[in-house]
Coordinates of C-alpha atoms in Angstrom, one line a residue:
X1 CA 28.5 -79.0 56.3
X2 CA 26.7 -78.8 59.5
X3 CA 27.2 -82.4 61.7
X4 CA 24.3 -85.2 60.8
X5 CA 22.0 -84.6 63.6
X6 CA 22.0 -80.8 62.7
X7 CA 21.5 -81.4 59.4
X8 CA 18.3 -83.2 59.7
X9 CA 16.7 -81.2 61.9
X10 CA 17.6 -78.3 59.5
X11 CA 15.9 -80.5 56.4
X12 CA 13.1 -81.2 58.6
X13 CA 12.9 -77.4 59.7
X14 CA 13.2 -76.5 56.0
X15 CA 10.7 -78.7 54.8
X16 CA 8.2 -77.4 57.3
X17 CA 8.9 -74.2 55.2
X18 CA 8.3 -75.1 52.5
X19 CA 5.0 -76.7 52.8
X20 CA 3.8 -74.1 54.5
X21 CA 4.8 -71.6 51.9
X22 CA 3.2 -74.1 48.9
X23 CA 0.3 -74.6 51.1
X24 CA -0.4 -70.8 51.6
X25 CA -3.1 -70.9 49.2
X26 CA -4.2 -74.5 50.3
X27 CA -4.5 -73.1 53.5
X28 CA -7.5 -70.9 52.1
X29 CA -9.0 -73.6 49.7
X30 CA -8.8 -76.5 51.5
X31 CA -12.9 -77.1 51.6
X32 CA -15.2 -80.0 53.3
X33 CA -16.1 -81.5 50.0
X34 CA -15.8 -84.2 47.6
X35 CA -13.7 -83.8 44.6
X36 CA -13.9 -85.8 41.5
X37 CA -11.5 -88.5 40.4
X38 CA -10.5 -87.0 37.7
X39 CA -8.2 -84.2 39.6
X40 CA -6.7 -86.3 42.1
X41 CA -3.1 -85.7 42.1
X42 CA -1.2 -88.8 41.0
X43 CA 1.2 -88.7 44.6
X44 CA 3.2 -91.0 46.3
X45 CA 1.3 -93.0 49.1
X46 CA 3.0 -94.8 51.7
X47 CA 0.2 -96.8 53.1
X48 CA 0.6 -100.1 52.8
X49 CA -3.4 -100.8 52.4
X50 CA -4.0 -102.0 48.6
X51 CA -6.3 -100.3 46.5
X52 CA -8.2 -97.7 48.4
X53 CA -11.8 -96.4 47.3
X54 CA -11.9 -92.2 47.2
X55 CA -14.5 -91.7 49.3
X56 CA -14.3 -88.5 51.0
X57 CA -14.8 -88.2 54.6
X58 CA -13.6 -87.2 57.8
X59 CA -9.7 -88.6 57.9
X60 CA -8.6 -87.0 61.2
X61 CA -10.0 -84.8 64.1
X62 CA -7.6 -82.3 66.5
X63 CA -9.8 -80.7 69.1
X64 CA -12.6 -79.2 67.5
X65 CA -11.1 -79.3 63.9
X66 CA -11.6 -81.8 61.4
X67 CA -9.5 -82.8 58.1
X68 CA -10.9 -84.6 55.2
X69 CA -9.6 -86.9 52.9
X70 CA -10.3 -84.2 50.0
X71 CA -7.9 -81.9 51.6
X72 CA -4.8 -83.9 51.0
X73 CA -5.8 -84.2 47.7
X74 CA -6.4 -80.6 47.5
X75 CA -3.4 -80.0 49.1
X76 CA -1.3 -81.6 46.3
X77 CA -3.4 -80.0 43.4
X78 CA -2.8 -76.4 44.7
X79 CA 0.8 -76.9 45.2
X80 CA 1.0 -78.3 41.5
X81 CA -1.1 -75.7 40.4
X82 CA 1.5 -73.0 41.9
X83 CA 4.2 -75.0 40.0
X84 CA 5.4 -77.1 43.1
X85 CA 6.8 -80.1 43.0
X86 CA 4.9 -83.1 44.8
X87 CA 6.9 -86.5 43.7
X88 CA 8.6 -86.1 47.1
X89 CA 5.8 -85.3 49.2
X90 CA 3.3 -88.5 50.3
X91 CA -0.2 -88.3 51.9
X92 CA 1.1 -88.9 55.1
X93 CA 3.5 -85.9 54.8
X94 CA 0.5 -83.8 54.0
X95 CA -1.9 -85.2 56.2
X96 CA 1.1 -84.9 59.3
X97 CA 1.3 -81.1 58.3
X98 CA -2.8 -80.6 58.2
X99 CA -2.8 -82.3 61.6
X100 CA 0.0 -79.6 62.8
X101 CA -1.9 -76.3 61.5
X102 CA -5.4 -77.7 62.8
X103 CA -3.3 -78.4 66.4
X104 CA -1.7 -74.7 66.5
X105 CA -5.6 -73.2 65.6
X106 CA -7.1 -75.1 67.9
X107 CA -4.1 -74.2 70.7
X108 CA -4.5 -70.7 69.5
X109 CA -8.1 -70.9 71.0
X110 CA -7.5 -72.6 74.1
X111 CA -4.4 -69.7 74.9
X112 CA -7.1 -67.0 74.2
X113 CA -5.4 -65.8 71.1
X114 CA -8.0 -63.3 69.1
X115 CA -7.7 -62.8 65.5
X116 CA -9.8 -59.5 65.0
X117 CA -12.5 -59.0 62.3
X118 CA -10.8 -56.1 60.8
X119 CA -7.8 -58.4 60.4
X120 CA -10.0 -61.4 58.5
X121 CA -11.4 -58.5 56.6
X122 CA -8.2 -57.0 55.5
X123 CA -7.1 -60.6 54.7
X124 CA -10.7 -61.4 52.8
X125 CA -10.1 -58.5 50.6
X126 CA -6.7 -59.3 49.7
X127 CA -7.6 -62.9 48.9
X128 CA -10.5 -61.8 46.6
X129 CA -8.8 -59.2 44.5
X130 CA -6.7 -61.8 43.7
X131 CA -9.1 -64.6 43.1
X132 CA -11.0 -61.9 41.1
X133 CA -8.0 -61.1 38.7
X134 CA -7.7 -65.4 38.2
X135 CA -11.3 -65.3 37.2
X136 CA -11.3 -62.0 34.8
X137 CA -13.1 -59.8 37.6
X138 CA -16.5 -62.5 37.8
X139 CA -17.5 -63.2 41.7
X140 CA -19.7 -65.6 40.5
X141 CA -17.1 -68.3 39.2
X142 CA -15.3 -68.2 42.1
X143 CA -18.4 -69.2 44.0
X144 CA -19.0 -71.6 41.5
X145 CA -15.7 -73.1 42.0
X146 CA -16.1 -73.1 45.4
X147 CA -19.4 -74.8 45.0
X148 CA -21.1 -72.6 47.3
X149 CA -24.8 -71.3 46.4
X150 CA -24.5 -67.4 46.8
X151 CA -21.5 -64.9 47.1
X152 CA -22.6 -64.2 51.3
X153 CA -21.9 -68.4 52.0
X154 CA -18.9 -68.4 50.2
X155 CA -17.6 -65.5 52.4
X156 CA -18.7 -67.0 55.2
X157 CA -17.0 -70.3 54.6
X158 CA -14.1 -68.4 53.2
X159 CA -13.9 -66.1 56.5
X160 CA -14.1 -69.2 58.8
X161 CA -11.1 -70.6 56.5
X162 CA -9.2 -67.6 56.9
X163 CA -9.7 -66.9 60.5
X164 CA -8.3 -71.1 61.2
X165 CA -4.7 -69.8 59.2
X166 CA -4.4 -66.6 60.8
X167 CA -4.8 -68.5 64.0
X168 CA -2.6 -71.2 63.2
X169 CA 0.0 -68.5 62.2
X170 CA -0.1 -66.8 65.2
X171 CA 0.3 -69.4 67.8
X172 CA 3.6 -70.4 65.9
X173 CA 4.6 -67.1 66.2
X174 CA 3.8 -67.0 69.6
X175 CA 5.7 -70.4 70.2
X176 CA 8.9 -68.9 68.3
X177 CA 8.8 -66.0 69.8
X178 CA 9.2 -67.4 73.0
X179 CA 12.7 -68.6 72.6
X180 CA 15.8 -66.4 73.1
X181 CA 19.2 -68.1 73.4
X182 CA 22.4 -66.9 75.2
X183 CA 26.1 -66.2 74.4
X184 CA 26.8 -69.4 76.0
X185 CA 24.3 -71.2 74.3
X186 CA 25.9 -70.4 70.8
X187 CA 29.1 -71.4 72.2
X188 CA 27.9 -74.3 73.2
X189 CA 26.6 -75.1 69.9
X190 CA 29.4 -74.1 68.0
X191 CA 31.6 -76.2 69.9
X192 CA 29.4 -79.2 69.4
X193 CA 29.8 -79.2 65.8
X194 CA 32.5 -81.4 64.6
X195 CA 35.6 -79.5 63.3
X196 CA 35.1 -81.4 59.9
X197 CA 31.6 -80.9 59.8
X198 CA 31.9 -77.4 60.2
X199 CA 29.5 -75.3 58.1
X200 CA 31.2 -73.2 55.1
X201 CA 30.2 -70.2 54.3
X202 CA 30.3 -68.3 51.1
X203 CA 31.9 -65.5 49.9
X204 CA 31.0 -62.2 51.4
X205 CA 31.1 -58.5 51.1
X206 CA 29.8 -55.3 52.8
X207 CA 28.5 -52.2 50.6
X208 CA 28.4 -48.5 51.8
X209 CA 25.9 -46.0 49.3
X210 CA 25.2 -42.4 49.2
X211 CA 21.9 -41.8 48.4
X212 CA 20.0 -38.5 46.6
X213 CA 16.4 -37.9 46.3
X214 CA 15.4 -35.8 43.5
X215 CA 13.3 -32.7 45.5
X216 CA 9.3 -32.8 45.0
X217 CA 7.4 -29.7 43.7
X218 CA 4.5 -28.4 45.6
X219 CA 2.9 -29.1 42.8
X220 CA 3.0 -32.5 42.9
X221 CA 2.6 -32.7 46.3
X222 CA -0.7 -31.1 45.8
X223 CA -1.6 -34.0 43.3
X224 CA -1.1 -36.8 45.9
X225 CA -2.6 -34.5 48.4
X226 CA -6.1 -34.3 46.7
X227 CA -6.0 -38.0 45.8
X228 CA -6.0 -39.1 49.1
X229 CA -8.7 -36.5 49.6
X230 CA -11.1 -38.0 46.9
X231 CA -10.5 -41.8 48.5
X232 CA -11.3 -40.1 52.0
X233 CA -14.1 -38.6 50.7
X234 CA -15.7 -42.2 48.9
X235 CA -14.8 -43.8 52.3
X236 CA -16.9 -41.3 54.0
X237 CA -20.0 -42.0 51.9
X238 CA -19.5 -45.7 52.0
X239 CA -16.9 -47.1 50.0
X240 CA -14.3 -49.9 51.8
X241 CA -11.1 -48.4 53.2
X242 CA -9.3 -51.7 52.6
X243 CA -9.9 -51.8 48.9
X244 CA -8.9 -48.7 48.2
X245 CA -6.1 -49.6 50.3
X246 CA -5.4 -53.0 48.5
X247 CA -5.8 -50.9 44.9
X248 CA -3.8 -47.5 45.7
X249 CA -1.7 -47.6 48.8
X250 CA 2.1 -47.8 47.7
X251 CA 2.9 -49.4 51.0
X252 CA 4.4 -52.9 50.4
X253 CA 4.1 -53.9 53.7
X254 CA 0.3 -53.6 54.2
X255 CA -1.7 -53.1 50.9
X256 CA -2.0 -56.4 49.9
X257 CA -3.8 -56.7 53.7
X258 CA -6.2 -53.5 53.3
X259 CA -3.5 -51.6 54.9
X260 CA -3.9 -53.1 58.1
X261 CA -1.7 -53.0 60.8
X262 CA -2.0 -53.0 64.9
X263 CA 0.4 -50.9 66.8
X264 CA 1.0 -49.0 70.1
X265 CA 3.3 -46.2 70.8
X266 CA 6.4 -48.5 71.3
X267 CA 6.0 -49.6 68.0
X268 CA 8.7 -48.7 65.8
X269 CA 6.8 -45.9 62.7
X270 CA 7.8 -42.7 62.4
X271 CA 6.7 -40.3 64.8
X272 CA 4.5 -38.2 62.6
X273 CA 2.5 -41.2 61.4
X274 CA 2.3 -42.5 65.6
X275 CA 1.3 -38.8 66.4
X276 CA -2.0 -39.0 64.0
X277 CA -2.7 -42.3 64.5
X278 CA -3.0 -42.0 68.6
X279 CA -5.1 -38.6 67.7
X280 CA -8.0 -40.4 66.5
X281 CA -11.3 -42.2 67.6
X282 CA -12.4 -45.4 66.7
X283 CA -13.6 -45.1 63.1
X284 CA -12.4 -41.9 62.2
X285 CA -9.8 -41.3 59.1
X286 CA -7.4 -38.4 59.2
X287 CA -7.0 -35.5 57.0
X288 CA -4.0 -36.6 54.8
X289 CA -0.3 -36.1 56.2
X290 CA 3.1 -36.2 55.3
X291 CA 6.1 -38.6 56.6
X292 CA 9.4 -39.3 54.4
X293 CA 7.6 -42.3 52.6
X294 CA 5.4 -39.7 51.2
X295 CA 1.4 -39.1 52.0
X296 CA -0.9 -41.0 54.3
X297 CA -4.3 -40.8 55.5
X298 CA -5.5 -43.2 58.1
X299 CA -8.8 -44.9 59.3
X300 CA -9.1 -46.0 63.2
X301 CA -10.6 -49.4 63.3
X302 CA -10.6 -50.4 67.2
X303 CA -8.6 -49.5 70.2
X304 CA -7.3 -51.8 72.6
X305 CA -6.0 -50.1 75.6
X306 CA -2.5 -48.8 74.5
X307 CA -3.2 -51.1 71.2
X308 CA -4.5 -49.3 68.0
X309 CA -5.9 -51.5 64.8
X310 CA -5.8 -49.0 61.8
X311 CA -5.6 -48.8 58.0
X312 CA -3.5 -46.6 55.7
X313 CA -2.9 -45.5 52.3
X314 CA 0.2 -44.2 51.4
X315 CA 0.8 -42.4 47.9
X316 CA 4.1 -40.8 47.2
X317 CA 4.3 -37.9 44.8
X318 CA 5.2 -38.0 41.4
X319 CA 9.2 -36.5 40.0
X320 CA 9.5 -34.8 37.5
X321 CA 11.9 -34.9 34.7
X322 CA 13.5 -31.6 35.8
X323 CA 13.9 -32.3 39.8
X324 CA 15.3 -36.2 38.6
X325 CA 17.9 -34.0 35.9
X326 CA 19.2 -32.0 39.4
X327 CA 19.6 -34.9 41.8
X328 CA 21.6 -36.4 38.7
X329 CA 23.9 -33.3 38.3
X330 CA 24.4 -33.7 42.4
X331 CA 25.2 -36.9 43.1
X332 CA 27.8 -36.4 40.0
X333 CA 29.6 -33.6 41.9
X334 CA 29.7 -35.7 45.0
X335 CA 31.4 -38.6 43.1
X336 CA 33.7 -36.4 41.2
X337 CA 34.9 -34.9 44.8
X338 CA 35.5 -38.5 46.2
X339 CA 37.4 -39.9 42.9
X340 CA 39.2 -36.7 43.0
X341 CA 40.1 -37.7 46.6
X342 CA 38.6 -34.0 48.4
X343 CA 36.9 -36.4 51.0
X344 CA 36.2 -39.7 51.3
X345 CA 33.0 -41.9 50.7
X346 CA 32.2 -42.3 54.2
X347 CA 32.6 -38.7 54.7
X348 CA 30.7 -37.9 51.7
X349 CA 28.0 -40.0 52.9
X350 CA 27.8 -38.9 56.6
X351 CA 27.4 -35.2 54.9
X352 CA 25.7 -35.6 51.5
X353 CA 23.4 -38.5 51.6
X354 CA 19.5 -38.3 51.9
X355 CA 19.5 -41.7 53.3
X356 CA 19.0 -41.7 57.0
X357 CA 19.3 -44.9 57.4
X358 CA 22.9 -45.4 56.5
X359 CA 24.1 -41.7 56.4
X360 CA 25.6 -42.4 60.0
X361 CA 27.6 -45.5 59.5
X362 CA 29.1 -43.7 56.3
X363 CA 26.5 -45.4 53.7
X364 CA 27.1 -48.5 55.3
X365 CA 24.1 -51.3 54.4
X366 CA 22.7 -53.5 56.5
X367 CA 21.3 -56.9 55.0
X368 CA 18.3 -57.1 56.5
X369 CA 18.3 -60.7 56.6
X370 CA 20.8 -61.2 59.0
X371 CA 20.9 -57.8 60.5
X372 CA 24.5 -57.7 60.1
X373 CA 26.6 -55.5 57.4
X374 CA 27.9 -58.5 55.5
X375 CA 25.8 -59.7 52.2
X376 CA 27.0 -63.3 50.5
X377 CA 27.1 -63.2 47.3
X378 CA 25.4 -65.8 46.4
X379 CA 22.2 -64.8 48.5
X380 CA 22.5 -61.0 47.4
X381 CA 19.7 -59.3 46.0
X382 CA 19.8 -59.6 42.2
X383 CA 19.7 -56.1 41.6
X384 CA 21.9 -55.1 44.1
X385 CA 24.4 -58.0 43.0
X386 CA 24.6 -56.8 39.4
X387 CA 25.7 -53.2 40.6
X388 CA 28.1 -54.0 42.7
X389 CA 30.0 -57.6 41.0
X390 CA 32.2 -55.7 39.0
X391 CA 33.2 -53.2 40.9
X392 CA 36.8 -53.6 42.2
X393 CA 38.1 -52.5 45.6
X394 CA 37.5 -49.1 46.7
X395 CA 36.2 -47.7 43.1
X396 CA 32.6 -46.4 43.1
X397 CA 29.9 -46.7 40.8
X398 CA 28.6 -44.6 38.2
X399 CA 25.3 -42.8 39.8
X400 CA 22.4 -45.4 39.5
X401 CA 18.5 -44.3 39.0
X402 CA 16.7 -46.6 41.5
X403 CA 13.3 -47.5 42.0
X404 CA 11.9 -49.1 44.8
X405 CA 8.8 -51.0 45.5
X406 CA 7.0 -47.9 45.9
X407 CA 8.3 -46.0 43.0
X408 CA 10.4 -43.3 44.5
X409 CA 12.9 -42.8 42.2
X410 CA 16.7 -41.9 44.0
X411 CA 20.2 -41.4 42.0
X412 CA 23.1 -43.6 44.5
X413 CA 26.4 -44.3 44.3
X414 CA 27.9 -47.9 45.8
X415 CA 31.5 -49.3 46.9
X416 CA 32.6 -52.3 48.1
X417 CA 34.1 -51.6 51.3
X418 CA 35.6 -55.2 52.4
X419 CA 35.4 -58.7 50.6
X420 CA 35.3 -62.0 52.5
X421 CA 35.9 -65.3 50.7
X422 CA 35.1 -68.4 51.2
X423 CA 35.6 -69.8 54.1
X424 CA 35.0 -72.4 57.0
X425 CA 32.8 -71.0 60.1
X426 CA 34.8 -69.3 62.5
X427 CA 32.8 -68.3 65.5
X428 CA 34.6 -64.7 66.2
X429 CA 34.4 -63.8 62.6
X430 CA 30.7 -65.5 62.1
X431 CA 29.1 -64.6 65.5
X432 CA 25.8 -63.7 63.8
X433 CA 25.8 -66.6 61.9
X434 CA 26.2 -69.2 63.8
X435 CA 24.0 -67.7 66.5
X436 CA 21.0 -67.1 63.8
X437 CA 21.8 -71.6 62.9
X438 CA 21.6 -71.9 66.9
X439 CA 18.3 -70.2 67.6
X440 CA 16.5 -72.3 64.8
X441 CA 17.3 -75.3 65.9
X442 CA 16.2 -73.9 69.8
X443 CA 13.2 -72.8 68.2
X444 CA 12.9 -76.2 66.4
X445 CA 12.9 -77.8 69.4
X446 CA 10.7 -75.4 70.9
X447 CA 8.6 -76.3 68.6
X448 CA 8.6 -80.1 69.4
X449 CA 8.0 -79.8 72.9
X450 CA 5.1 -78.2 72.0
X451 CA 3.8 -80.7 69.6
X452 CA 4.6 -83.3 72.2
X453 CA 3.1 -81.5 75.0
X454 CA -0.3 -80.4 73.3
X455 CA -0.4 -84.0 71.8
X456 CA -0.7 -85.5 74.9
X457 CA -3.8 -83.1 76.3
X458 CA -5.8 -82.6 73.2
X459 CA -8.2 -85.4 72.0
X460 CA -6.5 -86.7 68.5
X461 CA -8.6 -89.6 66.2
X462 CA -7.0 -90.4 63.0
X463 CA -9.1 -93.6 60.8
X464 CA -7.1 -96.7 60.9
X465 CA -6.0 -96.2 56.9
X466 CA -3.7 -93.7 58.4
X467 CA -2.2 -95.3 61.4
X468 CA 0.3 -97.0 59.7
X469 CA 2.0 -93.6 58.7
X470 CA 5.2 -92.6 60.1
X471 CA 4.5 -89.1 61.3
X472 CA 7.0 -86.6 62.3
X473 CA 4.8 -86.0 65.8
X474 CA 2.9 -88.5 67.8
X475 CA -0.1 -87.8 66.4
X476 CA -0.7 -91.5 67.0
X477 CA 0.0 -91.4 70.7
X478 CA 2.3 -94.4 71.0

């Protein structure tokens, strides 16, 4: 285990987390109005005031934000609604984390932070089409809900909401960002760890993969290719980019966001998709084009200087039976040469694979949470788990049909290539660990300087009912 002190500032870290996570959604709803009775979560309240009256009103100000009492109730609805938990969590827990993400939007203004209207746009959509499968597709009973009078104030209200989280989201970032730590600064915390506190970590291994992608007709190339011509073509007379984005695009990373995303030429995409995006002007959407992920088009929302705020769709073609049947028969050959010991799995991947990502390091994976080739088992992705728990040392799997989150279908082989039990932190052996435990507690701190710092210079009023609570951060100024 790590020593007390670094424990609790890990809890406290971790709860941070998680609140933020439940709150995600509370973030959006959390609305200047009175709520009935009826739906107040029944939550622990440690306020030693007797029997208090729910009379909504203005509980707490940060700069130019407010936070009503409603919201903390709000606040413990949604997260019960998600399937949260909230015996644990007491108004003043709530009402301390409120207080945080009105202080970091508020911040966010003061350091000149700018949170574009394409990006509240992209984030509007998203929300809605969500909303809008919760209500069976009718605007109107989200508006209801929301108690607002016409669809245009609701979005409104809702944009304002929006724009106050992505703010709040981005001066943490900016905050974390900040803090980089040294060699000798994870030396320095490893060796103030107590030897029998030291953390334990679990059993590891690493897992190489050769990886074959079934080939695409032109056929179905075309298909994809005269898709993304018909959105183009609805874009051009007037339909919105980011819904079609949010309904077709294939890419995880921005559809849910109208496949937004802000980039300059540093920015690590593949070159083709870099080489059409800095070819357009502001407003214009490219004929579609072809990268390994498949097909894109894309639609210029602003430049920046060397900035460029776009959107993309990305469709990936179709494979047939027939291409999937040969990329099957391959990847059989290729296994049958390294069980029959003609060359080795590293070899074999180096020469055979269609994965550029690993080819080089022999098929070697890198988990991408810690950026380091070693997965512990007990954090390993199911799926990935499953294929690889039974395999013992050095065999390789049968070939696997894989689908990703996009739905490119590949045949791989796996192997383990080195087990590590159990085991007490060593700092040669765990470098990357222990320096990844280091930098969040930096960054923890970081993050309390701030609080204390921005505390101090920004006006703070919270109503006598909620000076008694024992916040995290000196909200109260003491």
């Amino acid at each position: 285990m790590l020593s007390k002190k670094l424990q609790l500032k890990t809890i406290d870290y971790k709860f941070v987390l998680t609140i933020c996570f439940l709150l995600f959604f509370n973030s959006i709803i959390s609305a200047q109005e009175i709520i009935k009775d009826s739906v107040v979560a029944q939550v622990p309240v440690e306020i030693p005031s007797g029997q208090r009256q729910k009379i909504d009103g203005i509980i707490a100000t940060v700069g130019d934000y407010i936070v009503l009492d409603s919201d903390i109730d709000k606040g413990f609805l949604e997260i019960s609604s998600q399937g949260g938990s909230v015996k644990d969590i007491t108004r003043c827990q709530m009402l301390g984390k409120l207080l945080e993400d009105k202080l970091y939007a508020h911040q966010a203004i003061q350091d000149s932070i700018v949170v574009s209207d394409a990006e509240i746009r992209g984030m509007m959509d998203e929300r809605l089409n969500y909303m809008m499968q919760q209500a069976g597709g009718d605007i109107n009973k989200i508006v209801a809900f929301y108690k607002k009078n016409s669809v245009e104030e609701f979005k409104t209200y809702f944009s304002d909401i929006l724009k106050e989280q992505k703010l709040a989201s981005e001066m943490r970032d900016k905050i974390i960002g900040a803090v980089e730590i040294t060699p000798e600064e994870v030396r320095n915390f490893f060796k103030s760890i107590p030897k029998e506190e030291l953390p334990t970590f679990g059993a590891e291994m690493e897992v190489a993969q050769i990886v074959v992608e079934p080939k695409v007709s032109k056929e179905d190339k075309q298909k994809v290719i005269d898709r993304l011509n018909s959105i183009r073509k609805d874009v051009l007379e007037g339909s919105s980019f980011a819904t079609k984005a949010v309904l077709y695009s294939q890419d995880p990373g921005s559809s849910p966001t109208g496949g937004f995303y802000k980039m300059t030429r540093k920015t690590p995409f593949v070159k083709e998709f870099k080489d059409v995006a800095f070819s357009l002007a502001e407003g214009e959407i490219s004929e579609p084009f072809e990268t390994t992920f498949g097909f894109h088009i894309i639609m210029i929302d602003k430049i920046k200087g060397q900035e460029v705020e776009l959107r993309h769709i990305l469709i990936s073609p179709t494979v047939s039976e027939d291409a999937l049947k040969e990329a099957k028969e391959r990847i059989t050959n290729i296994r049958a040469k390294i069980e029959s010991k003609q060359i080795t799995f590293a070899d074999a991947a180096r020469t055979e694979s269609d994965e550029k990502e690993t080819r080089a390091n022999g098929g070697t994976l890198i988990n991408p949470n810690t950026q380091d080739t070693r997965f512990e088992l007990t954090k390993m992705d199911p799926t990935l788990y499953s294929q690889v728990s039974n395999l013992k040392d050095d065999a390789v799997s049968q070939p696997l049909l894989n689908t990703d989150d996009k739905g490119k279908k590949t045949y791989k082989l796996i192997t383990v290539t080195n087990r590590i039990d159990e085991h007490t932190a060593d700092y040669a052996k765990d470098y990357t660990k222990i320096k990844e435990l280091a930098l969040k507690e930096k960054q923890i701190k970081a993050i309390g300087k701030w609080f204390d710092d921005k505390i101090k210079d920004t006006y703070i009023k919270i109503i006598a009912e909620y000076k008694t609570c024992n916040f995290t951060n000196n909200w109260l100024k003491k």
